[in-house]
CSV table of C-alpha atoms in Angstrom, one decimal:
chain,number,residue,atom,x,y,z
A,256,UNK,CA,-32.9,42.4,43.3
A,257,UNK,CA,-29.8,41.9,40.9
A,258,UNK,CA,-29.9,39.7,38.1
A,259,UNK,CA,-26.7,37.1,38.2
A,260,UNK,CA,-25.0,37.2,34.8
A,261,UNK,CA,-25.1,33.8,33.2
A,262,UNK,CA,-21.6,33.1,31.8
A,263,UNK,CA,-21.3,33.7,28.3
A,264,UNK,CA,-20.8,30.3,26.0
A,265,UNK,CA,-18.5,29.5,23.5
A,266,UNK,CA,-19.9,29.4,20.3
A,267,UNK,CA,-18.0,29.1,17.1
A,268,UNK,CA,-19.6,31.7,14.3
A,269,UNK,CA,-20.1,30.0,10.3
A,270,UNK,CA,-17.8,32.1,9.3
A,271,UNK,CA,-15.1,30.7,11.3
A,272,UNK,CA,-16.2,27.4,10.4
A,273,UNK,CA,-16.1,28.2,6.9
A,274,UNK,CA,-12.5,29.1,6.8
A,275,UNK,CA,-11.9,26.0,9.1
A,276,UNK,CA,-13.5,24.1,6.5
A,277,UNK,CA,-11.8,25.7,3.6
A,278,UNK,CA,-8.3,24.8,4.7
A,279,UNK,CA,-9.1,21.8,5.8
A,280,UNK,CA,-10.7,20.9,2.7
A,281,UNK,CA,-8.1,22.1,0.9
A,282,UNK,CA,-5.2,20.0,2.3
A,283,UNK,CA,-7.3,16.8,2.1
A,284,UNK,CA,-8.1,17.9,-1.4
A,285,UNK,CA,-4.6,18.0,-2.2
A,286,UNK,CA,-4.0,14.6,-0.6
A,287,UNK,CA,-7.5,13.0,-2.5
A,288,UNK,CA,-5.9,14.0,-5.7
A,289,UNK,CA,-2.5,12.2,-5.0
A,290,UNK,CA,-4.7,9.1,-4.2
A,291,UNK,CA,-6.5,9.4,-7.4
A,292,UNK,CA,-3.2,9.9,-9.8
A,293,UNK,CA,-1.4,7.3,-7.6
A,294,UNK,CA,-4.2,4.9,-8.0
A,295,UNK,CA,-4.0,5.4,-11.6
A,296,UNK,CA,-0.4,5.1,-12.1
A,297,UNK,CA,-0.5,1.9,-10.3
A,298,UNK,CA,-3.2,0.5,-12.4
A,299,UNK,CA,-1.3,1.4,-15.6
A,300,UNK,CA,2.1,-0.3,-14.4
A,301,UNK,CA,2.8,-3.6,-16.0
A,302,UNK,CA,2.6,-6.0,-12.9
A,303,UNK,CA,5.0,-8.6,-14.3
A,304,UNK,CA,8.0,-5.8,-14.6
A,305,UNK,CA,6.8,-4.8,-10.7
A,306,UNK,CA,7.0,-8.3,-9.5
A,307,UNK,CA,10.5,-8.4,-11.0
A,308,UNK,CA,9.5,-11.4,-13.3
A,309,UNK,CA,12.0,-12.0,-16.5
A,310,UNK,CA,11.7,-14.4,-19.0
A,311,UNK,CA,12.1,-17.8,-17.7
A,312,UNK,CA,15.0,-19.7,-18.9
A,313,UNK,CA,14.2,-23.5,-20.9
A,314,UNK,CA,13.4,-26.1,-18.4
A,315,UNK,CA,17.0,-28.3,-17.9
A,316,UNK,CA,16.9,-31.7,-16.7
A,317,UNK,CA,18.0,-32.0,-12.9
A,318,UNK,CA,20.8,-34.3,-12.2
A,319,UNK,CA,20.4,-37.1,-9.4
A,320,UNK,CA,22.1,-36.5,-5.9
A,321,UNK,CA,25.6,-38.0,-6.0
A,322,UNK,CA,26.3,-41.3,-4.9
A,323,UNK,CA,29.0,-40.2,-2.2
A,324,UNK,CA,28.0,-37.8,0.0
A,325,UNK,CA,29.1,-37.0,3.4
A,326,UNK,CA,27.3,-38.8,6.2
A,327,UNK,CA,24.8,-37.1,7.9
A,328,UNK,CA,25.8,-38.8,10.9
A,329,UNK,CA,29.4,-37.0,10.6
A,330,UNK,CA,28.1,-33.6,10.8
A,331,UNK,CA,27.7,-33.1,14.1
A,332,UNK,CA,24.6,-32.2,16.4
A,333,UNK,CA,22.2,-30.0,14.0
A,334,UNK,CA,18.9,-28.9,14.8
A,335,UNK,CA,17.7,-28.9,11.3
A,336,UNK,CA,19.2,-30.1,8.2
A,337,UNK,CA,18.1,-30.2,4.8
A,338,UNK,CA,19.7,-31.2,1.6
A,339,UNK,CA,19.5,-28.5,-1.5
A,340,UNK,CA,21.2,-27.4,-4.3
A,341,UNK,CA,23.6,-24.2,-4.7
A,342,UNK,CA,24.6,-23.4,-8.6
A,343,UNK,CA,23.8,-27.3,-9.3
A,344,UNK,CA,26.0,-28.0,-6.3
A,345,UNK,CA,24.6,-30.4,-3.6
A,346,UNK,CA,25.0,-28.5,-0.4
A,347,UNK,CA,23.7,-29.4,3.3
A,348,UNK,CA,21.9,-26.4,5.1
A,349,UNK,CA,22.4,-26.8,9.1
A,350,UNK,CA,20.6,-24.9,11.9
A,351,UNK,CA,22.2,-25.1,15.4
A,352,UNK,CA,21.8,-23.1,18.4
A,353,UNK,CA,19.8,-20.7,16.2
A,354,UNK,CA,22.8,-20.1,13.2
A,355,UNK,CA,22.7,-21.4,9.8
A,356,UNK,CA,25.5,-22.7,7.8
A,357,UNK,CA,26.1,-24.2,4.6
A,358,UNK,CA,28.5,-27.3,4.0
A,359,UNK,CA,29.7,-28.8,0.5
A,360,UNK,CA,27.5,-32.1,0.7
A,361,UNK,CA,30.5,-34.0,-1.2
A,362,UNK,CA,33.6,-32.3,0.3
A,363,UNK,CA,32.0,-31.1,3.8
A,364,UNK,CA,33.7,-28.1,3.5
A,365,UNK,CA,32.0,-24.8,4.6
A,366,UNK,CA,30.2,-23.2,1.7
A,367,UNK,CA,30.8,-19.1,2.1
A,368,UNK,CA,28.8,-16.9,-0.1
A,369,UNK,CA,31.0,-14.2,-1.4
A,370,UNK,CA,29.8,-11.4,-3.9
A,371,UNK,CA,30.9,-13.9,-7.2
A,372,UNK,CA,28.8,-16.6,-5.9
A,373,UNK,CA,25.9,-14.5,-5.3
A,374,UNK,CA,26.1,-13.0,-8.8
A,375,UNK,CA,26.4,-16.7,-10.1
A,376,UNK,CA,23.0,-17.4,-7.9
A,377,UNK,CA,20.9,-14.1,-9.0
A,378,UNK,CA,21.7,-14.6,-12.7
A,379,UNK,CA,20.5,-18.4,-12.5
A,380,UNK,CA,17.7,-17.6,-10.1
A,381,UNK,CA,16.2,-14.4,-12.2
A,382,UNK,CA,17.6,-15.4,-15.7
A,383,UNK,CA,19.5,-12.4,-16.3
A,384,UNK,CA,21.3,-12.0,-19.7
A,385,UNK,CA,22.7,-8.4,-19.0
A,386,UNK,CA,26.6,-8.3,-17.6
A,387,UNK,CA,26.6,-7.3,-14.0
A,388,UNK,CA,28.0,-3.8,-13.1
A,389,UNK,CA,28.3,-4.0,-9.2
A,390,UNK,CA,27.9,-6.0,-6.1
A,391,UNK,CA,27.8,-4.9,-2.4
A,392,UNK,CA,27.3,-6.3,0.7
A,393,UNK,CA,24.6,-5.0,2.7
A,394,UNK,CA,24.6,-5.7,6.4
A,395,UNK,CA,20.9,-5.0,6.9
A,396,UNK,CA,18.3,-4.7,4.3
A,397,UNK,CA,17.3,-1.8,2.3
A,398,UNK,CA,14.0,-0.5,1.2
A,399,UNK,CA,13.8,-2.5,-1.9
A,400,UNK,CA,14.4,-5.9,0.0
A,401,UNK,CA,12.6,-4.7,3.0
A,402,UNK,CA,10.7,-8.1,3.6
A,403,UNK,CA,14.0,-10.1,4.6
A,404,UNK,CA,16.5,-10.1,7.3
A,405,UNK,CA,19.8,-10.5,7.7
A,406,UNK,CA,23.3,-9.6,5.5
A,407,UNK,CA,22.6,-10.1,2.1
A,408,UNK,CA,24.0,-9.2,-1.5
A,409,UNK,CA,22.9,-6.6,-4.2
A,410,UNK,CA,23.9,-7.4,-7.6
A,411,UNK,CA,23.2,-4.6,-10.2
A,412,UNK,CA,22.7,-5.5,-13.6
A,413,UNK,CA,22.9,-3.2,-17.0
A,414,UNK,CA,19.3,-3.9,-18.4
A,415,UNK,CA,16.6,-2.0,-19.6
A,416,UNK,CA,15.3,-2.1,-15.8
A,417,UNK,CA,18.6,-1.3,-14.0
A,418,UNK,CA,17.7,-4.3,-12.2
A,419,UNK,CA,19.1,-5.4,-8.8
A,420,UNK,CA,19.0,-8.9,-7.3
A,421,UNK,CA,19.1,-9.8,-4.0
A,422,UNK,CA,20.5,-12.7,-2.6
A,423,UNK,CA,21.2,-13.9,1.5
A,424,UNK,CA,24.9,-13.6,2.5
A,425,UNK,CA,23.9,-16.5,4.7
A,426,UNK,CA,21.8,-19.0,3.0
A,427,UNK,CA,22.3,-18.2,-0.7
A,428,UNK,CA,18.9,-17.7,-1.2
A,429,UNK,CA,17.9,-15.6,-4.3
A,430,UNK,CA,15.6,-13.3,-2.0
A,431,UNK,CA,14.1,-10.6,-4.4
A,432,UNK,CA,14.5,-8.8,-7.9
A,433,UNK,CA,14.0,-5.1,-8.4
A,434,UNK,CA,13.8,-2.8,-11.2
A,435,UNK,CA,13.0,0.8,-12.1
A,436,UNK,CA,9.1,0.0,-12.8
A,437,UNK,CA,9.0,-1.7,-9.3
A,438,UNK,CA,10.8,1.2,-7.9
A,439,UNK,CA,8.3,4.0,-9.8
A,440,UNK,CA,5.5,1.7,-8.5
A,441,UNK,CA,7.0,1.5,-5.0
A,442,UNK,CA,7.1,5.2,-4.9
A,443,UNK,CA,3.7,6.1,-5.6
A,444,UNK,CA,2.5,3.2,-3.3
A,445,UNK,CA,4.3,5.3,-0.6
A,446,UNK,CA,2.2,8.5,-1.9
A,447,UNK,CA,-0.9,6.5,-1.7
A,448,UNK,CA,-1.0,4.9,1.4
A,449,UNK,CA,0.8,7.7,3.3
A,450,UNK,CA,3.7,5.2,4.9
A,451,UNK,CA,6.3,7.9,4.3
A,452,UNK,CA,8.8,5.3,6.1
A,453,UNK,CA,8.4,2.2,6.2
A,454,UNK,CA,6.2,1.9,2.9
A,455,UNK,CA,4.8,-1.0,4.2
A,456,UNK,CA,1.2,-0.5,5.7
A,457,UNK,CA,-1.7,1.9,5.4
A,458,UNK,CA,-2.7,0.8,9.3
A,459,UNK,CA,-0.9,3.8,10.5
A,460,UNK,CA,-1.9,6.9,12.8
A,461,UNK,CA,-1.5,9.3,9.9
A,462,UNK,CA,-3.9,8.0,7.4
A,463,UNK,CA,-6.5,6.8,10.4
A,464,UNK,CA,-6.4,11.0,11.3
A,465,UNK,CA,-6.9,11.9,7.5
A,466,UNK,CA,-10.1,9.4,7.4
A,467,UNK,CA,-11.3,11.1,10.7
A,468,UNK,CA,-10.6,14.5,8.8
A,469,UNK,CA,-12.2,13.5,5.7
A,470,UNK,CA,-15.1,12.7,7.7
A,471,UNK,CA,-15.2,15.7,9.9
A,472,UNK,CA,-15.0,17.6,6.5
A,473,UNK,CA,-18.2,15.7,5.2
A,474,UNK,CA,-20.1,16.7,8.8
A,475,UNK,CA,-19.1,20.2,8.6
A,476,UNK,CA,-20.0,20.8,5.0
A,477,UNK,CA,-23.7,19.7,5.5
A,478,UNK,CA,-23.8,21.8,8.4
A,479,UNK,CA,-22.8,25.0,6.5
A,480,UNK,CA,-24.8,24.0,3.7
A,481,UNK,CA,-27.9,24.1,5.9
A,482,UNK,CA,-26.5,27.1,7.6
A,483,UNK,CA,-26.5,28.8,4.0
A,484,UNK,CA,-30.0,28.6,3.1
A,485,UNK,CA,-32.4,31.0,3.6
A,486,UNK,CA,-36.3,30.7,3.6
A,487,UNK,CA,-37.2,32.7,0.7
A,488,UNK,CA,-35.0,30.3,-1.3
A,489,UNK,CA,-37.6,27.9,-0.6
A,490,UNK,CA,-40.6,29.9,-1.7
A,491,UNK,CA,-41.2,28.5,-5.0
A,492,UNK,CA,-41.8,25.0,-3.1
A,493,UNK,CA,-43.9,26.7,-0.5
A,494,UNK,CA,-45.6,29.1,-2.9
A,495,UNK,CA,-46.5,26.0,-5.0
A,496,UNK,CA,-48.0,24.3,-2.3
A,497,UNK,CA,-49.9,27.2,-1.4
A,498,UNK,CA,-51.2,27.7,-4.9
A,499,UNK,CA,-52.2,24.0,-5.1
A,500,UNK,CA,-54.2,24.7,-1.8
A,501,UNK,CA,-55.8,27.7,-2.9
A,502,UNK,CA,-56.9,25.7,-6.2
A,503,UNK,CA,-58.2,22.8,-4.4
A,504,UNK,CA,-60.2,24.8,-1.7
A,505,UNK,CA,-62.1,26.6,-4.6
A,506,UNK,CA,-63.9,23.5,-5.8
A,507,UNK,CA,-64.8,23.0,-2.3
A,508,UNK,CA,-66.5,26.6,-1.6
A,509,UNK,CA,-68.2,26.1,-4.8
A,510,UNK,CA,-69.9,22.9,-3.9
A,511,UNK,CA,-70.8,24.2,-0.5
A,512,UNK,CA,-72.5,27.4,-2.4
A,513,UNK,CA,-74.3,24.8,-4.2
A,514,UNK,CA,-75.5,22.9,-1.1
A,515,UNK,CA,-76.6,25.9,0.5
A,516,UNK,CA,-78.6,27.1,-2.9
A,517,UNK,CA,-80.5,24.1,-2.8
A,518,UNK,CA,-81.1,24.1,0.6
A,519,UNK,CA,-82.9,27.5,0.1
């Protein structure tokens, strides 16, 4: 009677586990070093400079609204209406059919946010004393202004931070101010959270994959550690236990011998 040969089971040998573990550990180890260095750099940077905060200008008294302004009823159909100041000028901000526009509250004329106007807004909003080196219009936000939407003006200043201020080309709102310290922080933030495209979130597939890779590395490390032990490496532990057992057995034998002698 012939025996039916059983199909051999695929089994990864410990030496192959070690090779895989070694290379995965090298790759993840480099990322762990990057996490450590980038985290230390972010902790050491001046957060006021990272946030683009500058020395506040002296508080000036706000002048009252002019008594003669264009009546709200003459502005036509609007869905939202607000009155605010743009460079100390009273301005109506109107929203209709999803479009936002600005009107001079005194003359009723449309207010267009040009480059020079945006530069003046940036100087006033972020308290810049340095001269403007250039002004450029962006139809969509770049990485420095990625939290905002719509066309905007980028105003560059000749200061120690090489600051760039962003002003909305539609509403005239001062959006954000960036400098070299923030750019350094943003770069190491990208390395830290491994978001090399948007630099905005750490909930993305790459970092999740690395997290599971680190977990796998831990499990395989324990497995290889267990497989690397030999019984003889525990002889000192087993030997000590055996000696203690023998030493404990000697008094017991002596007592039994004494009982035997007394019985006689």
